[in-house]
């Protein structure tokens, strides 16, 4: 189901384990139960890594669920279908060390890289606050190839 960005961000604020909502999104999708109650959301935006931001690639920057079984896998598949319908040719996302990636594998995504932990984004010329996710290894995933 379509979800307004403000509603998706509110859902992430309530349900996500360790991240705040992203600043923006190209589009958002949601999963609802038979009664129309929103159970999960995905926010899809431009890639955070500028090397991936080529105009043809999007990134699932956040998903959140209330624990509904298979909701994340459903969202990853829906996000890829929507991105392709908009003309994008690649969709990526990251998981943190300790996250299994079962939802991504269930949606047919594949691991394309392992990223070593970063010390953070802060540097002397541009100090920044930590968001609590520094020094955590990540896995880069990619949606199935366009067919």
PDB file of N, CA and C in Angstrom, residues 3-87:
ATOM      1  N   UNK A   3       2.179   4.829   1.268  1.00  0.00           N
ATOM      2  CA  UNK A   3       2.248   5.445   2.589  1.00  0.00           C
ATOM      3  C   UNK A   3       2.861   6.831   2.436  1.00  0.00           C
ATOM      4  N   UNK A   4       2.261   7.817   3.065  1.00  0.00           N
ATOM      5  CA  UNK A   4       2.844   9.159   3.059  1.00  0.00           C
ATOM      6  C   UNK A   4       4.153   9.124   3.835  1.00  0.00           C
ATOM      7  N   UNK A   5       5.107   9.937   3.386  1.00  0.00           N
ATOM      8  CA  UNK A   5       6.416   9.951   4.011  1.00  0.00           C
ATOM      9  C   UNK A   5       6.330  10.287   5.507  1.00  0.00           C
ATOM     10  N   UNK A   6       5.491  11.228   5.880  1.00  0.00           N
ATOM     11  CA  UNK A   6       5.392  11.592   7.303  1.00  0.00           C
ATOM     12  C   UNK A   6       4.858  10.428   8.131  1.00  0.00           C
ATOM     13  N   UNK A   7       3.942   9.642   7.564  1.00  0.00           N
ATOM     14  CA  UNK A   7       3.410   8.484   8.277  1.00  0.00           C
ATOM     15  C   UNK A   7       4.454   7.373   8.378  1.00  0.00           C
ATOM     16  N   UNK A   8       5.227   7.181   7.313  1.00  0.00           N
ATOM     17  CA  UNK A   8       6.288   6.173   7.333  1.00  0.00           C
ATOM     18  C   UNK A   8       7.350   6.548   8.365  1.00  0.00           C
ATOM     19  N   UNK A   9       7.711   7.818   8.424  1.00  0.00           N
ATOM     20  CA  UNK A   9       8.702   8.262   9.408  1.00  0.00           C
ATOM     21  C   UNK A   9       8.188   8.073  10.834  1.00  0.00           C
ATOM     22  N   UNK A  10       6.920   8.354  11.058  1.00  0.00           N
ATOM     23  CA  UNK A  10       6.338   8.147  12.389  1.00  0.00           C
ATOM     24  C   UNK A  10       6.373   6.666  12.767  1.00  0.00           C
ATOM     25  N   UNK A  11       6.104   5.795  11.798  1.00  0.00           N
ATOM     26  CA  UNK A  11       6.141   4.348  12.042  1.00  0.00           C
ATOM     27  C   UNK A  11       7.560   3.919  12.405  1.00  0.00           C
ATOM     28  N   UNK A  12       8.557   4.429  11.668  1.00  0.00           N
ATOM     29  CA  UNK A  12       9.960   4.094  11.958  1.00  0.00           C
ATOM     30  C   UNK A  12      10.321   4.570  13.363  1.00  0.00           C
ATOM     31  N   UNK A  13       9.917   5.772  13.719  1.00  0.00           N
ATOM     32  CA  UNK A  13      10.198   6.302  15.050  1.00  0.00           C
ATOM     33  C   UNK A  13       9.652   5.380  16.137  1.00  0.00           C
ATOM     34  N   UNK A  14       8.473   4.834  15.901  1.00  0.00           N
ATOM     35  CA  UNK A  14       7.848   3.972  16.897  1.00  0.00           C
ATOM     36  C   UNK A  14       8.443   2.566  16.946  1.00  0.00           C
ATOM     37  N   UNK A  15       8.800   1.997  15.775  1.00  0.00           N
ATOM     38  CA  UNK A  15       9.111   0.573  15.730  1.00  0.00           C
ATOM     39  C   UNK A  15      10.565   0.199  15.443  1.00  0.00           C
ATOM     40  N   UNK A  16      11.389   1.083  14.890  1.00  0.00           N
ATOM     41  CA  UNK A  16      12.746   0.661  14.506  1.00  0.00           C
ATOM     42  C   UNK A  16      13.632   0.504  15.740  1.00  0.00           C
ATOM     43  N   UNK A  17      14.460  -0.548  15.718  1.00  0.00           N
ATOM     44  CA  UNK A  17      15.290  -0.894  16.874  1.00  0.00           C
ATOM     45  C   UNK A  17      16.402   0.107  17.154  1.00  0.00           C
ATOM     46  N   UNK A  18      17.086   0.609  16.110  1.00  0.00           N
ATOM     47  CA  UNK A  18      18.290   1.388  16.370  1.00  0.00           C
ATOM     48  C   UNK A  18      18.489   2.613  15.474  1.00  0.00           C
ATOM     49  N   UNK A  19      17.581   2.914  14.586  1.00  0.00           N
ATOM     50  CA  UNK A  19      17.746   4.087  13.722  1.00  0.00           C
ATOM     51  C   UNK A  19      16.561   5.030  13.824  1.00  0.00           C
ATOM     52  N   UNK A  20      16.860   6.288  13.591  1.00  0.00           N
ATOM     53  CA  UNK A  20      15.806   7.287  13.419  1.00  0.00           C
ATOM     54  C   UNK A  20      15.370   7.229  11.951  1.00  0.00           C
ATOM     55  N   UNK A  21      14.266   7.884  11.611  1.00  0.00           N
ATOM     56  CA  UNK A  21      13.859   7.927  10.205  1.00  0.00           C
ATOM     57  C   UNK A  21      14.899   8.673   9.363  1.00  0.00           C
ATOM     58  N   UNK A  22      15.048   8.313   8.092  1.00  0.00           N
ATOM     59  CA  UNK A  22      15.959   9.058   7.221  1.00  0.00           C
ATOM     60  C   UNK A  22      15.399  10.456   6.940  1.00  0.00           C
ATOM     61  N   UNK A  23      16.256  11.332   6.449  1.00  0.00           N
ATOM     62  CA  UNK A  23      15.847  12.718   6.187  1.00  0.00           C
ATOM     63  C   UNK A  23      14.759  12.810   5.116  1.00  0.00           C
ATOM     64  N   UNK A  24      14.859  11.993   4.102  1.00  0.00           N
ATOM     65  CA  UNK A  24      13.876  12.061   3.016  1.00  0.00           C
ATOM     66  C   UNK A  24      13.759  10.730   2.307  1.00  0.00           C
ATOM     67  N   UNK A  25      12.931  10.715   1.272  1.00  0.00           N
ATOM     68  CA  UNK A  25      12.715   9.483   0.507  1.00  0.00           C
ATOM     69  C   UNK A  25      12.186   9.851  -0.873  1.00  0.00           C
ATOM     70  N   UNK A  26      12.470   9.002  -1.839  1.00  0.00           N
ATOM     71  CA  UNK A  26      11.870   9.138  -3.165  1.00  0.00           C
ATOM     72  C   UNK A  26      10.437   8.621  -3.114  1.00  0.00           C
ATOM     73  N   UNK A  27      10.253   7.477  -2.417  1.00  0.00           N
ATOM     74  CA  UNK A  27       8.912   6.940  -2.201  1.00  0.00           C
ATOM     75  C   UNK A  27       8.898   6.037  -0.979  1.00  0.00           C
ATOM     76  N   UNK A  28       7.712   5.763  -0.482  1.00  0.00           N
ATOM     77  CA  UNK A  28       7.511   4.879   0.664  1.00  0.00           C
ATOM     78  C   UNK A  28       6.448   3.850   0.309  1.00  0.00           C
ATOM     79  N   UNK A  29       6.596   2.652   0.836  1.00  0.00           N
ATOM     80  CA  UNK A  29       5.576   1.617   0.683  1.00  0.00           C
ATOM     81  C   UNK A  29       5.288   1.031   2.048  1.00  0.00           C
ATOM     82  N   UNK A  30       4.094   0.474   2.197  1.00  0.00           N
ATOM     83  CA  UNK A  30       3.713  -0.118   3.459  1.00  0.00           C
ATOM     84  C   UNK A  30       3.040  -1.451   3.262  1.00  0.00           C
ATOM     85  N   UNK A  31       2.947  -2.191   4.342  1.00  0.00           N
ATOM     86  CA  UNK A  31       2.217  -3.461   4.356  1.00  0.00           C
ATOM     87  C   UNK A  31       1.146  -3.351   5.435  1.00  0.00           C
ATOM     88  N   UNK A  32      -0.072  -3.688   5.060  1.00  0.00           N
ATOM     89  CA  UNK A  32      -1.197  -3.616   5.990  1.00  0.00           C
ATOM     90  C   UNK A  32      -1.829  -4.994   6.134  1.00  0.00           C
ATOM     91  N   UNK A  33      -2.512  -5.198   7.250  1.00  0.00           N
ATOM     92  CA  UNK A  33      -3.227  -6.455   7.445  1.00  0.00           C
ATOM     93  C   UNK A  33      -4.599  -6.385   6.773  1.00  0.00           C
ATOM     94  N   UNK A  34      -5.391  -7.435   6.919  1.00  0.00           N
ATOM     95  CA  UNK A  34      -6.701  -7.506   6.268  1.00  0.00           C
ATOM     96  C   UNK A  34      -7.667  -6.408   6.725  1.00  0.00           C
ATOM     97  N   UNK A  35      -7.400  -5.838   7.907  1.00  0.00           N
ATOM     98  CA  UNK A  35      -8.251  -4.763   8.423  1.00  0.00           C
ATOM     99  C   UNK A  35      -7.736  -3.375   8.032  1.00  0.00           C
ATOM    100  N   UNK A  36      -6.650  -3.347   7.240  1.00  0.00           N
ATOM    101  CA  UNK A  36      -6.093  -2.068   6.806  1.00  0.00           C
ATOM    102  C   UNK A  36      -5.159  -1.418   7.803  1.00  0.00           C
ATOM    103  N   UNK A  37      -4.765  -2.153   8.856  1.00  0.00           N
ATOM    104  CA  UNK A  37      -3.849  -1.611   9.854  1.00  0.00           C
ATOM    105  C   UNK A  37      -2.419  -1.716   9.330  1.00  0.00           C
ATOM    106  N   UNK A  38      -1.695  -0.601   9.312  1.00  0.00           N
ATOM    107  CA  UNK A  38      -0.311  -0.574   8.843  1.00  0.00           C
ATOM    108  C   UNK A  38       0.565  -1.401   9.766  1.00  0.00           C
ATOM    109  N   UNK A  39       1.287  -2.367   9.196  1.00  0.00           N
ATOM    110  CA  UNK A  39       2.128  -3.274   9.973  1.00  0.00           C
ATOM    111  C   UNK A  39       3.618  -3.111   9.691  1.00  0.00           C
ATOM    112  N   UNK A  40       3.970  -2.499   8.553  1.00  0.00           N
ATOM    113  CA  UNK A  40       5.380  -2.352   8.182  1.00  0.00           C
ATOM    114  C   UNK A  40       5.518  -1.272   7.127  1.00  0.00           C
ATOM    115  N   UNK A  41       6.706  -0.638   7.094  1.00  0.00           N
ATOM    116  CA  UNK A  41       6.980   0.384   6.090  1.00  0.00           C
ATOM    117  C   UNK A  41       8.398   0.225   5.556  1.00  0.00           C
ATOM    118  N   UNK A  42       8.606   0.718   4.343  1.00  0.00           N
ATOM    119  CA  UNK A  42       9.940   0.832   3.752  1.00  0.00           C
ATOM    120  C   UNK A  42      10.053   2.222   3.155  1.00  0.00           C
ATOM    121  N   UNK A  43      11.181   2.875   3.405  1.00  0.00           N
ATOM    122  CA  UNK A  43      11.482   4.168   2.804  1.00  0.00           C
ATOM    123  C   UNK A  43      12.613   3.964   1.817  1.00  0.00           C
ATOM    124  N   UNK A  44      12.429   4.447   0.610  1.00  0.00           N
ATOM    125  CA  UNK A  44      13.395   4.261  -0.463  1.00  0.00           C
ATOM    126  C   UNK A  44      13.836   5.632  -0.951  1.00  0.00           C
ATOM    127  N   UNK A  45      15.147   5.841  -1.003  1.00  0.00           N
ATOM    128  CA  UNK A  45      15.672   7.134  -1.415  1.00  0.00           C
ATOM    129  C   UNK A  45      16.931   7.004  -2.243  1.00  0.00           C
ATOM    130  N   UNK A  46      17.545   8.148  -2.474  1.00  0.00           N
ATOM    131  CA  UNK A  46      18.816   8.149  -3.183  1.00  0.00           C
ATOM    132  C   UNK A  46      19.862   7.452  -2.321  1.00  0.00           C
ATOM    133  N   UNK A  47      20.838   6.798  -2.939  1.00  0.00           N
ATOM    134  CA  UNK A  47      21.863   6.102  -2.160  1.00  0.00           C
ATOM    135  C   UNK A  47      22.635   7.063  -1.251  1.00  0.00           C
ATOM    136  N   UNK A  48      22.923   6.612  -0.049  1.00  0.00           N
ATOM    137  CA  UNK A  48      23.702   7.407   0.881  1.00  0.00           C
ATOM    138  C   UNK A  48      25.140   7.535   0.378  1.00  0.00           C
ATOM    139  N   UNK A  49      25.708   6.454  -0.140  1.00  0.00           N
ATOM    140  CA  UNK A  49      27.069   6.480  -0.678  1.00  0.00           C
ATOM    141  C   UNK A  49      27.058   7.194  -2.031  1.00  0.00           C
ATOM    142  N   UNK A  50      27.786   8.291  -2.133  1.00  0.00           N
ATOM    143  CA  UNK A  50      27.731   9.084  -3.371  1.00  0.00           C
ATOM    144  C   UNK A  50      28.239   8.325  -4.588  1.00  0.00           C
ATOM    145  N   UNK A  51      29.092   7.321  -4.382  1.00  0.00           N
ATOM    146  CA  UNK A  51      29.590   6.530  -5.518  1.00  0.00           C
ATOM    147  C   UNK A  51      28.475   5.698  -6.151  1.00  0.00           C
ATOM    148  N   UNK A  52      27.412   5.420  -5.404  1.00  0.00           N
ATOM    149  CA  UNK A  52      26.282   4.652  -5.941  1.00  0.00           C
ATOM    150  C   UNK A  52      25.196   5.554  -6.526  1.00  0.00           C
ATOM    151  N   UNK A  53      25.285   6.854  -6.267  1.00  0.00           N
ATOM    152  CA  UNK A  53      24.239   7.797  -6.678  1.00  0.00           C
ATOM    153  C   UNK A  53      24.446   8.213  -8.140  1.00  0.00           C
ATOM    154  N   UNK A  54      24.061   7.310  -9.044  1.00  0.00           N
ATOM    155  CA  UNK A  54      24.293   7.512 -10.478  1.00  0.00           C
ATOM    156  C   UNK A  54      23.025   7.867 -11.260  1.00  0.00           C
ATOM    157  N   UNK A  55      21.921   8.087 -10.573  1.00  0.00           N
ATOM    158  CA  UNK A  55      20.662   8.418 -11.238  1.00  0.00           C
ATOM    159  C   UNK A  55      19.826   7.209 -11.618  1.00  0.00           C
ATOM    160  N   UNK A  56      20.408   6.028 -11.564  1.00  0.00           N
ATOM    161  CA  UNK A  56      19.692   4.792 -11.897  1.00  0.00           C
ATOM    162  C   UNK A  56      19.539   3.868 -10.694  1.00  0.00           C
ATOM    163  N   UNK A  57      20.121   4.264  -9.566  1.00  0.00           N
ATOM    164  CA  UNK A  57      20.146   3.419  -8.377  1.00  0.00           C
ATOM    165  C   UNK A  57      19.392   4.094  -7.241  1.00  0.00           C
ATOM    166  N   UNK A  58      18.611   3.316  -6.516  1.00  0.00           N
ATOM    167  CA  UNK A  58      17.975   3.765  -5.283  1.00  0.00           C
ATOM    168  C   UNK A  58      18.417   2.860  -4.144  1.00  0.00           C
ATOM    169  N   UNK A  59      18.178   3.309  -2.916  1.00  0.00           N
ATOM    170  CA  UNK A  59      18.542   2.533  -1.733  1.00  0.00           C
ATOM    171  C   UNK A  59      17.339   2.445  -0.793  1.00  0.00           C
ATOM    172  N   UNK A  60      17.074   1.249  -0.298  1.00  0.00           N
ATOM    173  CA  UNK A  60      16.097   1.108   0.779  1.00  0.00           C
ATOM    174  C   UNK A  60      16.834   1.599   2.021  1.00  0.00           C
ATOM    175  N   UNK A  61      16.477   2.803   2.465  1.00  0.00           N
ATOM    176  CA  UNK A  61      17.206   3.424   3.563  1.00  0.00           C
ATOM    177  C   UNK A  61      16.674   3.022   4.929  1.00  0.00           C
ATOM    178  N   UNK A  62      15.436   2.538   4.974  1.00  0.00           N
ATOM    179  CA  UNK A  62      14.891   2.101   6.250  1.00  0.00           C
ATOM    180  C   UNK A  62      13.685   1.205   6.031  1.00  0.00           C
ATOM    181  N   UNK A  63      13.593   0.148   6.827  1.00  0.00           N
ATOM    182  CA  UNK A  63      12.360  -0.632   6.950  1.00  0.00           C
ATOM    183  C   UNK A  63      12.061  -0.755   8.439  1.00  0.00           C
ATOM    184  N   UNK A  64      10.804  -0.929   8.754  1.00  0.00           N
ATOM    185  CA  UNK A  64      10.406  -1.159  10.143  1.00  0.00           C
ATOM    186  C   UNK A  64       9.115  -1.958  10.134  1.00  0.00           C
ATOM    187  N   UNK A  65       8.994  -2.874  11.071  1.00  0.00           N
ATOM    188  CA  UNK A  65       7.763  -3.659  11.208  1.00  0.00           C
ATOM    189  C   UNK A  65       7.360  -3.713  12.672  1.00  0.00           C
ATOM    190  N   UNK A  66       6.108  -4.069  12.889  1.00  0.00           N
ATOM    191  CA  UNK A  66       5.638  -4.283  14.257  1.00  0.00           C
ATOM    192  C   UNK A  66       5.824  -5.746  14.661  1.00  0.00           C
ATOM    193  N   UNK A  67       6.573  -6.496  13.874  1.00  0.00           N
ATOM    194  CA  UNK A  67       6.827  -7.903  14.159  1.00  0.00           C
ATOM    195  C   UNK A  67       6.007  -8.850  13.304  1.00  0.00           C
ATOM    196  N   UNK A  68       5.193  -8.309  12.410  1.00  0.00           N
ATOM    197  CA  UNK A  68       4.372  -9.145  11.532  1.00  0.00           C
ATOM    198  C   UNK A  68       5.279 -10.026  10.674  1.00  0.00           C
ATOM    199  N   UNK A  69       4.995 -11.313  10.668  1.00  0.00           N
ATOM    200  CA  UNK A  69       5.808 -12.292   9.952  1.00  0.00           C
ATOM    201  C   UNK A  69       5.830 -12.001   8.446  1.00  0.00           C
ATOM    202  N   UNK A  70       7.006 -12.072   7.858  1.00  0.00           N
ATOM    203  CA  UNK A  70       7.256 -11.918   6.415  1.00  0.00           C
ATOM    204  C   UNK A  70       6.980 -10.516   5.870  1.00  0.00           C
ATOM    205  N   UNK A  71       6.680  -9.554   6.724  1.00  0.00           N
ATOM    206  CA  UNK A  71       6.379  -8.203   6.245  1.00  0.00           C
ATOM    207  C   UNK A  71       7.587  -7.562   5.569  1.00  0.00           C
ATOM    208  N   UNK A  72       8.778  -7.751   6.128  1.00  0.00           N
ATOM    209  CA  UNK A  72       9.969  -7.149   5.514  1.00  0.00           C
ATOM    210  C   UNK A  72      10.240  -7.717   4.130  1.00  0.00           C
ATOM    211  N   UNK A  73      10.144  -9.026   3.975  1.00  0.00           N
ATOM    212  CA  UNK A  73      10.359  -9.627   2.654  1.00  0.00           C
ATOM    213  C   UNK A  73       9.360  -9.078   1.646  1.00  0.00           C
ATOM    214  N   UNK A  74       8.105  -8.954   2.057  1.00  0.00           N
ATOM    215  CA  UNK A  74       7.078  -8.393   1.184  1.00  0.00           C
ATOM    216  C   UNK A  74       7.449  -6.969   0.772  1.00  0.00           C
ATOM    217  N   UNK A  75       7.940  -6.164   1.719  1.00  0.00           N
ATOM    218  CA  UNK A  75       8.311  -4.780   1.417  1.00  0.00           C
ATOM    219  C   UNK A  75       9.505  -4.687   0.489  1.00  0.00           C
ATOM    220  N   UNK A  76      10.518  -5.525   0.688  1.00  0.00           N
ATOM    221  CA  UNK A  76      11.674  -5.487  -0.204  1.00  0.00           C
ATOM    222  C   UNK A  76      11.269  -5.821  -1.643  1.00  0.00           C
ATOM    223  N   UNK A  77      10.379  -6.790  -1.806  1.00  0.00           N
ATOM    224  CA  UNK A  77       9.889  -7.114  -3.144  1.00  0.00           C
ATOM    225  C   UNK A  77       9.068  -5.983  -3.735  1.00  0.00           C
ATOM    226  N   UNK A  78       8.186  -5.384  -2.932  1.00  0.00           N
ATOM    227  CA  UNK A  78       7.348  -4.276  -3.408  1.00  0.00           C
ATOM    228  C   UNK A  78       8.192  -3.060  -3.754  1.00  0.00           C
ATOM    229  N   UNK A  79       9.212  -2.777  -2.950  1.00  0.00           N
ATOM    230  CA  UNK A  79      10.081  -1.626  -3.217  1.00  0.00           C
ATOM    231  C   UNK A  79      10.813  -1.805  -4.542  1.00  0.00           C
ATOM    232  N   UNK A  80      11.254  -3.017  -4.834  1.00  0.00           N
ATOM    233  CA  UNK A  80      11.973  -3.272  -6.089  1.00  0.00           C
ATOM    234  C   UNK A  80      11.020  -3.147  -7.281  1.00  0.00           C
ATOM    235  N   UNK A  81       9.818  -3.663  -7.160  1.00  0.00           N
ATOM    236  CA  UNK A  81       8.846  -3.520  -8.258  1.00  0.00           C
ATOM    237  C   UNK A  81       8.517  -2.048  -8.509  1.00  0.00           C
ATOM    238  N   UNK A  82       8.350  -1.281  -7.445  1.00  0.00           N
ATOM    239  CA  UNK A  82       8.043   0.143  -7.596  1.00  0.00           C
ATOM    240  C   UNK A  82       9.222   0.899  -8.211  1.00  0.00           C
ATOM    241  N   UNK A  83      10.427   0.598  -7.761  1.00  0.00           N
ATOM    242  CA  UNK A  83      11.614   1.263  -8.308  1.00  0.00           C
ATOM    243  C   UNK A  83      11.755   0.974  -9.805  1.00  0.00           C
ATOM    244  N   UNK A  84      11.552  -0.287 -10.186  1.00  0.00           N
ATOM    245  CA  UNK A  84      11.620  -0.633 -11.618  1.00  0.00           C
ATOM    246  C   UNK A  84      10.541   0.094 -12.401  1.00  0.00           C
ATOM    247  N   UNK A  85       9.334   0.193 -11.849  1.00  0.00           N
ATOM    248  CA  UNK A  85       8.236   0.879 -12.537  1.00  0.00           C
ATOM    249  C   UNK A  85       8.558   2.361 -12.745  1.00  0.00           C
ATOM    250  N   UNK A  86       9.373   2.925 -11.864  1.00  0.00           N
ATOM    251  CA  UNK A  86       9.790   4.323 -11.999  1.00  0.00           C
ATOM    252  C   UNK A  86      10.992   4.493 -12.928  1.00  0.00           C
ATOM    253  N   UNK A  87      11.533   3.386 -13.430  1.00  0.00           N
ATOM    254  CA  UNK A  87      12.637   3.450 -14.378  1.00  0.00           C
ATOM    255  C   UNK A  87      14.013   3.213 -13.793  1.00  0.00           C
TER     256      UNK A  87
END
